Amino acid sequence: MSQPGERAPAASLGLLDATMVGIGAMIGAGIFVLTGLATELAGPAAIVAFALNGGVTTFTALSYAELAAAIPRNGGGYAYVREVFSAPVAFVMGWTRWFTYMIAGALYALGFSSNFVEFVHLYGVTLPGPPVAYALLAVVVLVALNALSTEASGGAETAITLVKIAILGLFVVLGLPVARGAEFDPLFPNGALAVLPAMGLTFIAFQGYDLIATVTEEVENPTVNIPRAILLSVVVTVVVYLFVVFVAIGTLGPERLAAAGETAVAQAAEGFMPSLPVLGTGAAIIAFGAVFSTISALNAVVIGSSRVAFAMGRERQLPAVLGRLHHRYGTPFVGVLASAAVMLVAVLVVPIGTVGKLASLFSLLGFTIVNVAVFRLRRQQPDLRRPFQVPFYPVTPALGIVCNLLLGLFIDAETWALAVGWLVLGGVVYLLLARSGRTDEGRPEPTAAAEATVADPEPIDLDADVDEETA
Amino acid sequence: MSRNPTSDTDYERTGDLRVVVAGGGELGLRTAELLHDRGHNVTLVETDAERAAELSDEYVATVIEGDASRPSVLRQARLDRADVVAALTDDEATNFAVCMAAQRLADVRTVMRTTTTPDDLYAEFVDGVVFPERSGARTAANEITGVGVRTVEEVFGDVEVLEVEIAEGAPVAGKRLDEVRLPRGSIIVVDYQGNRIGGPETVLEPGARYVVAVESDVVDEVLNLLRG
């Protein structure tokens, strides 16, 4: 036979694998990097911030579950919003989700580098150069892997995520007996309202379950397993977070935890974890867990961001070249590279606190749109088959909308300014694409115009039949 | 919405179609599966509640439960953004009504299924007519007379045999086969002159047609590579 295909196709995912995709993306940098920063803002009430965020996330997760079970499409929130809303709204959703994954990637890369330096330092080696160099290196390596091969995702994710949970489990089991409840008194040293900015900051730690919605087509028995996987991953993650934050505050105390910043959890572990043979000291184990988690979460968002760019390219909402697979590697090559470029810039120029808040803000906006999509779809298509239905409709998605918007309001003006800047840039891209006739409800003219890209612009046709929604 | 392709001549496009299939019987479901495998977006409309539940478990299309010949149900399938409506129920009159209603509601291409020899005048009203019983009879005749003659259209289990035209600007356009890595489960069988088996030195000329054998789960990936 001549030239048979040789690349392996995507694996199929059971309930456990699908759940681990969600947990793996959520338990990344968030818990390791942001626990200290959240305690700095809210004191011991950081645990309240994590608990409330868990509640807010659950509302939106239910909406995701309803949409994912009814609409068989890869591409996550963007694909559902594309089905339900007009082209501009879908574009805003895709544009912000894409950015969220990229900016989350920057956060994970920075979290990776500071924990990596700490981890190596525990073995007495001081690494040369600034930590940010290692963040850039991590992004470059993972992007190269994902640009050149489709095999970086898949079954290995389950094993990696179980190791993460095991490390955090060890931390909780050893720390729980020595954690002091007294550290939680007073619970609100900075006032109860200080919980809100802490929620805004840590919200990023709860995003990632939506990545399950980008791999739905690979899930076995999808109408049953996808809603289950989404909800299970959120519940497990929230429980793990609450225990970890309780132990971290209860053992180290809020002041010292806040002072430890990005490596707070590792420093807490140093205090009570015994030195184990082979594994090393408590701090080394947690630092290893943090290094491991951030790198796998970074991998997940590199894949996630390129999938959103790919889906938008397929719909011609971004240049079509983003929606093409590479002729040799079979990956959305240009999509991965474009995502990587933004990630690298974000790593270099945006401070870590701002990166976290920016990612949270865009998640909140995107999740608001997803909740609205549930309402709109119920009205537009009352007879649509919904294998999973949001319980207590319309209360649950309404609460999701209100909570997400409320949290968004408590994020500072500087972050909003950056967010608006990215949206304005998106508006320009959108109008340029619409002008050249490629955003007409995703339906291009069946001419060579559809094949042009931004890099190869065609003369702008002022008489172009622009879709009435964009005019 | 004046730019929907309505005739066969300008109905050449790459990328993904939005297709509404009325009738979730065996034909409707199989059609939805094939379209889904090729990366298109399908909405199925099915009257029977039990069957509708089975269809959504297949997870190849969004499923609207209702009678497609009722305009209020048909509108829920979002005709305003659909490219094609295919009426594939086993009732010819229903199919004709669905196509007429669809054309009135939106500017879409229509394909209807007939259950008897198609009326000569159907071509005046709809864009395409399918007559599964006739295709089935052809298959039956092939089977009865033995091997030897088989049409490319026939499907063998999970493998689809497709004739694909390489699109201008597609990822593989102009590349030699040994520069390209297709996914496992796919093979270029015949080169564009139709007189040689595809080999490493075969060049994938844009605009030329190739016969490709593909397993159904990688069809969308292969079509992305060949069609862009």
XYZ file of C-alpha atoms in Angstrom:
699
model
C 0.000 0.000 0.000
C 1.119 3.559 -0.588
C 1.507 6.269 1.992
C -1.031 5.214 4.628
C -1.628 7.736 7.414
C 0.630 7.301 10.414
C -0.440 9.843 13.018
C -2.512 8.433 15.872
C -6.066 9.772 16.187
C -7.348 11.328 19.409
C -8.051 8.984 22.313
C -11.556 8.389 23.647
C -12.275 9.603 27.151
C -14.320 7.876 29.858
C -16.010 9.687 32.750
C -12.808 9.611 34.837
C -10.642 10.962 32.008
C -13.126 13.722 31.166
C -13.380 14.735 34.822
C -9.598 14.830 35.069
C -9.401 17.142 32.044
C -11.450 19.653 34.041
C -9.682 19.138 37.371
C -6.285 19.161 35.694
C -6.912 22.552 34.152
C -8.389 24.035 37.327
C -5.843 22.805 39.881
C -2.940 24.561 38.311
C -1.310 27.737 39.376
C -4.421 29.117 41.066
C -4.232 27.337 44.392
C -0.437 27.438 44.685
C 0.140 30.969 43.434
C -2.938 32.856 44.575
C -3.581 31.488 48.093
C -0.933 33.812 49.533
C -2.052 36.805 47.485
C -5.713 36.269 48.444
C -4.779 36.062 52.145
C -2.930 39.346 51.778
C -6.183 40.940 50.545
C -8.757 39.341 52.831
C -6.897 37.715 55.730
C -8.228 34.317 56.841
C -11.437 35.129 54.950
C -9.542 33.970 51.858
C -11.201 30.639 52.610
C -14.595 32.355 52.368
C -13.545 33.787 48.994
C -12.679 30.293 47.750
C -15.974 28.860 49.052
C -18.103 31.597 47.472
C -16.225 31.287 44.199
C -17.021 27.589 44.259
C -20.715 28.458 44.529
C -20.589 31.027 41.727
C -18.717 28.577 39.523
C -21.303 25.875 40.120
C -24.105 28.053 38.692
C -22.177 28.560 35.470
C -21.003 24.949 35.372
C -24.658 23.857 35.342
C -25.283 26.114 32.331
C -22.239 24.669 30.586
C -23.532 21.177 31.287
C -26.930 21.933 29.707
C -25.383 23.439 26.582
C -22.665 20.809 26.181
C -25.144 17.927 26.407
C -27.490 19.486 23.835
C -25.021 20.842 21.285
C -22.529 18.274 19.983
C -19.663 20.558 19.061
C -16.047 20.897 20.067
C -14.896 24.426 20.743
C -16.365 24.991 24.202
C -18.256 28.095 25.239
C -17.451 29.805 21.970
C -19.194 27.108 19.919
C -22.390 27.316 22.024
C -22.535 31.084 21.927
C -21.978 30.900 18.166
C -25.106 28.739 17.941
C -27.235 31.028 20.061
C -26.159 34.604 19.445
C -25.475 36.887 16.504
C -22.007 37.004 15.002
C -20.653 40.003 17.005
C -21.600 38.504 20.394
C -20.056 35.177 19.420
C -16.942 37.027 18.382
C -16.692 38.791 21.756
C -17.087 35.428 23.503
C -14.447 33.729 21.388
C -12.107 36.676 21.557
C -12.307 36.859 25.383
C -12.132 33.080 25.924
C -9.095 32.939 23.682
C -7.495 35.754 25.639
C -8.422 34.165 28.980
C -6.651 30.943 28.109
C -3.602 32.831 26.895
C -3.449 35.088 29.929
C -4.045 32.099 32.213
C -1.109 30.518 30.408
C 1.006 33.524 31.344
C -0.106 33.187 34.964
C 0.750 29.480 35.048
C 4.121 30.126 33.414
C 4.979 32.758 36.026
C 3.735 30.477 38.816
C 5.840 27.682 37.368
C 9.003 29.760 37.288
C 8.822 31.097 40.858
C 8.034 27.644 42.243
C 10.695 26.038 40.056
C 13.376 28.417 41.321
C 12.185 27.722 44.890
C 12.182 23.959 44.268
C 15.738 23.890 42.925
C 16.838 26.283 45.661
C 15.696 23.734 48.287
C 18.310 21.390 46.896
C 20.947 24.056 47.379
C 21.207 25.092 43.739
C 20.715 28.740 42.902
C 19.649 29.135 39.307
C 21.205 31.882 37.211
C 19.092 34.564 35.591
C 15.713 36.044 36.518
C 12.763 33.649 37.128
C 10.871 35.137 34.192
C 13.400 33.526 31.851
C 12.181 30.094 33.018
C 8.568 31.168 32.481
C 9.363 32.075 28.879
C 11.252 28.823 28.412
C 8.285 26.805 29.718
C 5.909 28.509 27.282
C 8.260 27.988 24.350
C 8.782 24.281 25.100
C 5.085 23.488 25.548
C 4.081 25.495 22.514
C 6.683 23.680 20.429
C 5.348 20.321 21.679
C 1.753 21.254 20.879
C 2.585 22.818 17.532
C 4.520 19.768 16.370
C 2.403 16.933 17.721
C -1.199 16.149 18.546
C -0.125 13.647 21.175
C 0.716 16.077 23.991
C -2.905 15.810 25.148
C -4.717 12.575 25.956
C -4.556 9.807 28.521
C -1.380 11.012 30.251
C -3.431 13.923 31.607
C -5.366 11.573 33.910
C -2.224 10.194 35.564
C -0.700 13.654 35.955
C -3.863 15.050 37.546
C -4.091 12.138 39.991
C -0.500 12.864 41.091
C -1.438 16.523 41.680
C -4.422 15.541 43.808
C -2.273 13.031 45.722
C 0.331 15.694 46.583
C -2.329 18.112 47.814
C -3.990 15.211 49.652
C -0.726 14.493 51.492
C -0.489 18.174 52.432
C -4.042 18.124 53.836
C -3.757 14.805 55.674
C -0.520 15.804 57.424
C -1.570 19.409 58.038
C -5.114 18.941 59.278
C -4.158 17.655 62.779
C -1.795 20.596 63.405
C -3.960 23.330 61.853
C -5.178 25.788 64.482
C -8.746 27.090 64.254
C -7.640 30.127 66.266
C -5.829 31.481 63.215
C -9.262 32.176 61.707
C -10.144 34.656 64.445
C -10.772 37.393 63.437
C -12.086 36.022 60.144
C -12.472 39.431 58.482
C -9.560 41.630 59.651
C -9.924 43.826 56.544
C -13.734 43.914 56.646
C -16.180 41.500 55.022
C -16.115 43.441 51.754
C -12.438 42.596 51.293
C -13.656 39.120 50.325
C -14.938 40.440 46.993
C -11.606 41.576 45.497
C -10.088 38.330 46.807
C -12.818 36.441 44.947
C -12.070 38.414 41.808
C -8.396 37.551 42.126
C -8.844 33.825 42.789
C -11.681 33.255 40.313
C -9.102 32.142 37.759
C -8.440 29.072 39.934
C -11.996 27.935 39.140
C -11.819 28.228 35.407
C -10.754 25.263 33.392
C -13.737 22.913 33.813
C -14.952 24.513 30.597
C -12.055 22.781 28.821
C -14.163 19.593 29.079
C -16.505 21.357 26.645
C -13.688 21.648 24.103
C -13.145 17.875 23.936
C -16.785 16.688 24.093
C -16.604 14.710 20.870
C -13.977 12.399 22.322
C -16.072 11.558 25.409
C -17.848 8.191 25.597
C -21.634 8.276 26.115
C -21.431 12.070 25.939
C -24.954 13.163 26.831
C -24.586 11.509 30.227
C -20.866 11.781 30.932
C -20.217 15.395 29.928
C -22.642 16.982 32.418
C -21.385 14.589 35.093
C -17.741 15.304 34.339
C -18.284 19.070 34.429
C -20.110 18.981 37.772
C -17.825 16.357 39.337
C -14.696 18.280 38.406
C -16.054 21.460 39.982
C -17.150 19.718 43.186
C -13.882 17.812 43.646
C -11.826 20.917 42.964
C -13.770 23.079 45.407
C -13.405 20.466 48.155
C -9.661 20.144 47.540
C -9.225 23.941 47.562
C -11.121 24.439 50.814
C -9.017 21.837 52.612
C -5.755 23.203 51.233
C -6.577 26.819 52.114
C -7.757 25.779 55.590
C -4.525 23.912 56.278
C -2.330 26.669 54.806
C -3.903 29.403 56.934
C -4.324 27.172 59.974
C -0.683 26.137 60.103
C 1.286 29.173 58.943
C -1.097 31.894 60.102
C -2.563 34.556 57.840
C 0.213 37.164 58.256
C 3.121 34.904 57.327
C 1.107 33.283 54.554
C 0.340 36.690 53.041
C 3.995 37.660 53.250
C 5.061 34.462 51.442
C 3.186 35.526 48.283
C 3.435 33.176 45.335
C 5.192 30.349 47.175
C 2.913 30.500 50.238
C 1.651 26.926 50.119
C 5.188 25.532 49.873
C 6.249 27.624 52.869
C 3.278 26.382 54.878
C 4.272 22.805 54.077
C 7.815 23.492 55.294
C 6.345 24.125 58.754
C 4.720 20.778 59.454
C 5.507 18.172 56.814
C 8.119 15.655 57.945
C 11.087 15.005 55.742
C 10.259 11.806 53.872
C 12.822 9.430 52.453
C 13.294 9.745 48.670
C 10.654 12.481 48.398
C 12.556 15.056 50.446
C 11.260 17.779 52.756
C 7.650 18.937 52.898
C 8.467 22.138 51.099
C 10.207 20.197 48.344
C 7.170 17.949 47.842
C 4.783 20.897 47.620
C 7.178 22.855 45.429
C 7.378 19.787 43.192
C 3.563 19.600 43.187
C 3.373 23.268 42.232
C 5.959 22.897 39.468
C 4.142 19.824 38.171
C 0.658 21.377 38.384
C 1.545 24.657 36.783
C 3.282 22.958 33.890
C 0.344 20.603 33.200
C -2.190 23.434 33.539
C -0.051 25.478 31.166
C -0.185 22.597 28.712
C -3.987 22.459 29.069
C -4.466 26.152 28.294
C -2.033 26.063 25.362
C -4.285 23.355 23.891
C -7.447 25.206 24.966
C -6.421 28.528 23.473
C -5.413 27.005 20.157
C -8.750 25.152 19.988
C -10.704 28.367 20.429
C -8.568 30.109 17.787
C -9.105 27.089 15.534
C -12.897 27.132 16.020
C -12.999 30.876 15.313
C -10.895 30.392 12.204
C -13.289 27.659 11.001
C -16.181 30.098 11.450
C -14.136 32.791 9.666
C -14.359 34.993 12.751
C -10.585 35.080 12.773
C -8.399 34.786 9.677
C -9.115 31.424 8.041
C -5.490 30.391 8.330
C -6.031 29.901 12.091
C -8.641 27.243 11.257
C -6.318 25.063 9.192
C -4.356 22.062 10.288
C -0.677 21.883 9.468
C -0.029 19.650 6.480
C 2.620 17.632 8.270
C 1.942 17.864 12.020
C -1.859 17.811 11.907
C -2.011 20.521 14.583
C -3.712 23.924 14.347
C -0.186 25.247 13.827
C -0.872 28.937 13.209
C -3.444 28.981 16.018
C -0.901 27.604 18.483
C 1.782 30.061 17.391
C -0.558 33.068 17.538
C -1.624 32.075 21.065
C 2.000 31.617 22.091
C 2.971 35.093 20.905
C 0.344 36.743 23.127
C 1.302 34.516 26.074
C 4.965 35.479 25.801
C 4.128 39.187 25.689
C 1.836 38.810 28.717
C 4.571 36.982 30.654
C 7.030 39.783 29.918
C 4.988 42.929 30.471
C 2.076 42.258 32.828
C 2.695 41.841 36.596
C 1.418 38.569 38.107
C -1.386 40.102 40.189
C -2.729 41.933 37.145
C -2.458 38.796 35.014
C -4.616 36.935 37.540
C -7.225 39.693 37.727
C -7.355 40.110 33.969
C -7.918 36.392 33.441
C -10.601 36.416 36.142
C -12.366 39.416 34.614
C -12.556 37.860 31.174
C -13.731 34.559 32.641
C -16.490 36.397 34.476
C -17.612 38.161 31.298
C -17.487 34.957 29.260
C -19.387 32.993 31.904
C -22.044 35.708 32.043
C -22.602 35.286 28.313
C -22.835 31.484 28.734
C -25.575 31.893 31.355
C -27.451 34.319 29.094
C -27.083 31.755 26.286
C -29.054 29.230 28.356
C -31.945 31.698 28.689
C -31.854 32.656 25.048
C -31.694 29.080 23.785
C -34.648 28.067 25.959
C -36.680 30.860 24.379
C -35.479 30.418 20.782
C -35.624 26.654 20.701
C -38.146 25.468 23.291
C -38.383 22.047 21.633
C -34.623 21.439 21.578
C -33.710 18.113 23.201
C -31.821 18.879 26.416
C -30.437 15.623 27.842
C -29.320 17.619 30.902
C -31.377 20.515 32.222
C -30.246 23.198 34.652
C -32.109 22.528 37.917
C -34.278 25.337 39.334
C -34.340 27.166 35.998
C -34.530 30.189 35.729
C -33.126 30.878 39.216
C -29.765 29.140 38.730
C -28.578 30.838 35.526
C -29.975 34.177 36.783
C -27.857 33.831 39.938
C -24.926 32.939 37.705
C -25.349 36.175 35.743
C -25.755 38.354 38.840
C -22.807 36.823 40.731
C -20.452 36.951 37.744
C -21.258 40.592 37.011
C -21.012 41.554 40.683
C -17.548 40.011 40.986
C -16.503 41.738 37.785
C -17.429 45.114 39.292
C -15.004 44.601 42.161
C -12.025 44.213 39.886
C -9.974 47.399 39.755
C -10.045 50.057 37.054
C -6.560 49.329 35.729
C -7.594 45.760 34.903
C -10.799 46.997 33.261
C -8.731 49.408 31.161
C -6.536 46.541 29.915
C -9.674 44.469 29.253
C -11.327 47.273 27.291
C -8.106 47.682 25.328
C -8.193 44.040 24.263
C -11.892 44.348 23.328
C -11.209 47.440 21.224
C -8.412 45.596 19.442
C -10.927 42.788 18.870
C -13.419 45.265 17.442
C -10.830 46.470 14.946
C -9.991 42.903 13.889
C -13.697 42.100 13.581
C -14.450 45.126 11.430
C -11.455 44.476 9.191
C -12.595 40.882 8.645
C -16.214 41.986 8.080
C -15.097 44.632 5.586
C -13.398 42.032 3.469
C -16.581 39.961 3.569
C -15.534 37.078 5.735
C -17.692 37.426 8.814
C -21.121 37.086 7.283
C -22.643 34.720 9.847
C -19.661 32.500 9.266
C -20.550 32.132 5.619
C -17.870 33.464 3.294
C -18.349 34.235 -0.357
C -17.437 31.065 -2.180
C -14.561 32.806 -3.895
C -10.863 33.194 -3.480
C -11.644 36.042 -1.073
C -12.410 33.419 1.541
C -8.868 32.164 1.319
C -7.179 35.516 1.854
C -5.671 36.217 5.235
C -4.690 39.292 7.170
C -1.105 38.706 6.184
C -2.232 38.806 2.582
C -4.913 41.465 2.513
C -7.156 41.945 -0.465
C -8.338 45.376 -1.607
C -11.200 46.444 0.618
C -14.477 46.382 -1.252
C -16.519 49.278 0.038
C -19.658 47.871 -1.549
C -19.225 44.581 0.278
C -22.491 43.130 1.394
C -21.868 43.409 5.107
C -24.160 41.364 7.291
C -26.929 43.475 8.742
C -25.813 42.523 12.221
C -22.403 44.026 11.704
C -23.517 47.101 9.772
C -28.918 37.147 3.476
C -28.619 37.359 -0.252
C -25.418 35.456 -0.488
C -26.590 31.940 0.254
C -25.658 29.652 -2.572
C -28.838 28.554 -4.272
C -27.776 26.830 -7.449
C -25.383 23.973 -7.964
C -22.919 26.057 -9.937
C -22.012 28.476 -7.146
C -22.380 25.773 -4.559
C -18.656 25.189 -4.288
C -17.371 26.123 -0.890
C -14.872 24.963 1.623
C -15.439 25.095 5.353
C -18.353 23.957 7.429
C -22.022 23.940 6.436
C -25.007 24.366 8.717
C -27.506 21.707 7.726
C -31.050 21.086 8.927
C -32.232 17.504 8.449
C -35.972 16.936 8.814
C -36.739 13.348 9.777
C -34.560 11.389 12.187
C -35.228 7.946 10.753
C -32.410 5.645 9.705
C -31.703 7.755 6.603
C -31.786 11.055 8.506
C -29.492 9.740 11.242
C -26.986 8.174 8.817
C -26.929 11.381 6.796
C -26.349 13.425 9.958
C -23.510 11.074 10.963
C -21.770 11.413 7.611
C -22.118 15.203 7.640
C -20.928 15.403 11.248
C -17.897 13.243 10.425
C -17.056 15.706 7.675
C -17.116 18.565 10.171
C -20.486 20.122 9.293
C -23.049 21.305 11.855
C -26.311 19.392 11.780
C -29.704 19.997 13.394
C -32.136 17.062 13.298
C -35.888 17.551 13.570
C -37.818 14.474 14.765
C -41.448 14.098 15.837
C -41.263 10.950 17.932
C -40.097 11.676 21.501
C -38.487 8.289 22.054
C -36.622 8.437 18.752
C -35.551 12.022 19.481
C -33.962 10.827 22.742
C -32.081 8.092 20.850
C -30.887 10.668 18.335
C -29.482 13.033 20.941
C -27.606 10.115 22.540
C -25.843 9.642 19.201
C -24.360 13.120 19.788
C -23.899 13.976 16.121
C -26.502 16.740 15.886
C -28.630 19.030 17.977
C -32.111 17.578 18.085
C -35.387 19.497 17.908
C -38.385 17.478 18.982
C -41.378 18.333 16.806
C -43.043 18.087 13.418
C -40.812 19.706 10.784
C -43.772 20.437 8.514
C -45.001 22.925 11.122
C -43.316 26.259 10.392
C -43.035 27.167 14.085
C -40.988 24.009 14.673
C -38.940 24.460 11.526
C -38.063 28.012 12.530
C -36.548 26.712 15.776
C -33.932 24.958 13.651
C -32.522 28.441 12.949
C -33.175 28.489 9.200
C -31.943 32.074 9.079
C -28.406 30.816 9.499
C -28.688 27.439 7.758
C -27.081 26.702 4.398
C -29.114 23.626 3.461
C -32.384 21.998 4.499
C -32.725 18.280 3.734
C -36.212 16.801 4.124
C -35.590 13.072 4.603
C -38.753 11.717 6.262
C -40.412 8.657 4.723
C -43.387 10.749 3.619
C -42.924 12.436 0.260
C -45.674 15.030 0.747
C -44.215 16.058 4.118
C -40.773 16.415 2.557
C -42.136 18.615 -0.195
C -44.001 20.770 2.327
C -40.870 21.134 4.472
C -38.806 22.281 1.496
C -41.467 24.783 0.403
C -41.838 26.180 3.937
C -38.060 26.375 4.353
C -37.638 28.351 1.141
C -40.353 30.727 2.242
C -38.784 31.216 5.696
C -35.201 31.731 4.561
C -32.911 31.660 1.577
C -31.613 28.093 1.806
C -30.692 25.261 -0.511
C -33.259 22.432 -0.301
C -32.880 18.699 -0.781
C -35.920 16.415 -0.637
C -36.320 12.679 -0.413
C -38.833 10.935 -2.642
C -40.277 7.511 -2.027
C -41.419 6.903 -5.603
C -39.953 7.837 -8.993
C -39.316 11.584 -8.650
C -41.818 13.862 -10.305
C -40.276 15.560 -13.360
C -41.265 18.975 -12.055
C -39.555 18.650 -8.636
C -36.453 20.240 -10.127
C -38.482 23.429 -10.551
C -39.141 23.626 -6.831
C -36.231 22.106 -4.923
C -32.456 22.140 -5.422
C -31.842 18.443 -5.050
C -33.810 15.188 -5.018
C -32.689 11.940 -3.413
C -34.357 8.600 -4.008
C -32.825 6.167 -1.508
C -34.903 3.219 -2.733
C -33.307 3.496 -6.159
C -29.769 3.700 -4.730
C -30.623 0.779 -2.488
C -31.863 -1.217 -5.451
C -28.588 -0.549 -7.261
C -26.664 -1.840 -4.273
C -28.880 -4.888 -4.076
C -28.290 -5.570 -7.785
C -24.513 -5.280 -7.291
C -24.701 -7.728 -4.408
C -26.884 -10.199 -6.326
C -24.679 -10.277 -9.420
C -21.581 -10.835 -7.290
C -18.355 -8.857 -6.793
C -16.658 -7.296 -9.793
C -18.693 -4.133 -10.031
C -19.011 -1.782 -7.113
C -19.707 1.907 -7.059
C -17.416 4.271 -5.193
C -20.464 5.570 -3.335
C -20.850 2.344 -1.462
C -19.714 2.417 2.111
C -17.774 -0.458 3.642
C -18.265 -0.447 7.388
C -16.361 2.470 8.906
C -14.415 3.378 5.785
C -15.625 6.069 3.430
C -14.298 6.200 -0.108
C -14.359 9.789 -1.242
C -13.413 11.605 -4.361
C -11.904 14.881 -3.156
C -10.851 17.933 -5.092
C -7.822 19.649 -3.551
C -8.852 23.234 -2.765
C -6.686 26.184 -3.734
C -4.831 27.247 -0.571
C -5.609 24.049 1.373
C -2.833 22.982 3.795
C -1.594 20.204 1.481
C -2.123 21.962 -1.865
C 0.910 21.593 -4.109
C 2.713 19.320 -1.646
C 4.201 15.915 -2.434
C 2.693 13.049 -0.476
C 5.988 12.335 1.294
C 5.956 15.904 2.666
C 2.485 15.386 4.126
C 1.452 13.285 7.105
C -2.150 12.196 6.975
C -3.781 10.798 10.112
C -3.748 7.053 10.684
C -6.829 5.535 9.066
C -6.558 7.403 5.773
C -4.936 6.641 2.444
C -4.768 8.330 -0.954
C -5.724 5.548 -3.347
C -5.644 6.963 -6.834
C -3.894 10.043 -8.176
C -5.659 12.643 -10.226
C -5.162 11.156 -13.659
C -6.852 8.078 -12.323
C -4.212 5.794 -13.781
C -1.702 5.476 -10.942
C -1.849 4.350 -7.339
C -0.845 7.216 -5.046
C 2.777 7.021 -3.896
C 5.326 9.160 -2.044
C 6.073 11.171 -5.195
C 2.399 11.950 -5.928
C 1.897 15.721 -5.949
C -1.442 16.978 -4.604
C -2.318 19.486 -7.330
C -4.875 22.110 -6.346
C -8.026 21.707 -8.437
C -7.287 18.037 -9.203
C -9.415 15.203 -7.811
C -8.162 12.208 -5.831
C -9.803 9.078 -4.551
C -9.230 8.786 -0.803
C -10.162 6.000 1.599
C -10.785 7.329 5.109
C -12.026 5.870 8.384
C -15.038 7.843 9.570
C -13.432 9.281 12.714
C -10.709 11.105 10.808
C -12.773 12.284 7.830
C -13.068 15.856 9.162
C -9.318 16.093 9.744
C -8.502 14.765 6.259
C -11.009 17.125 4.653
C -9.514 20.060 6.570
C -6.103 19.158 5.146
C -7.331 18.612 1.590
C -10.008 21.296 1.414
C -8.829 23.940 3.896
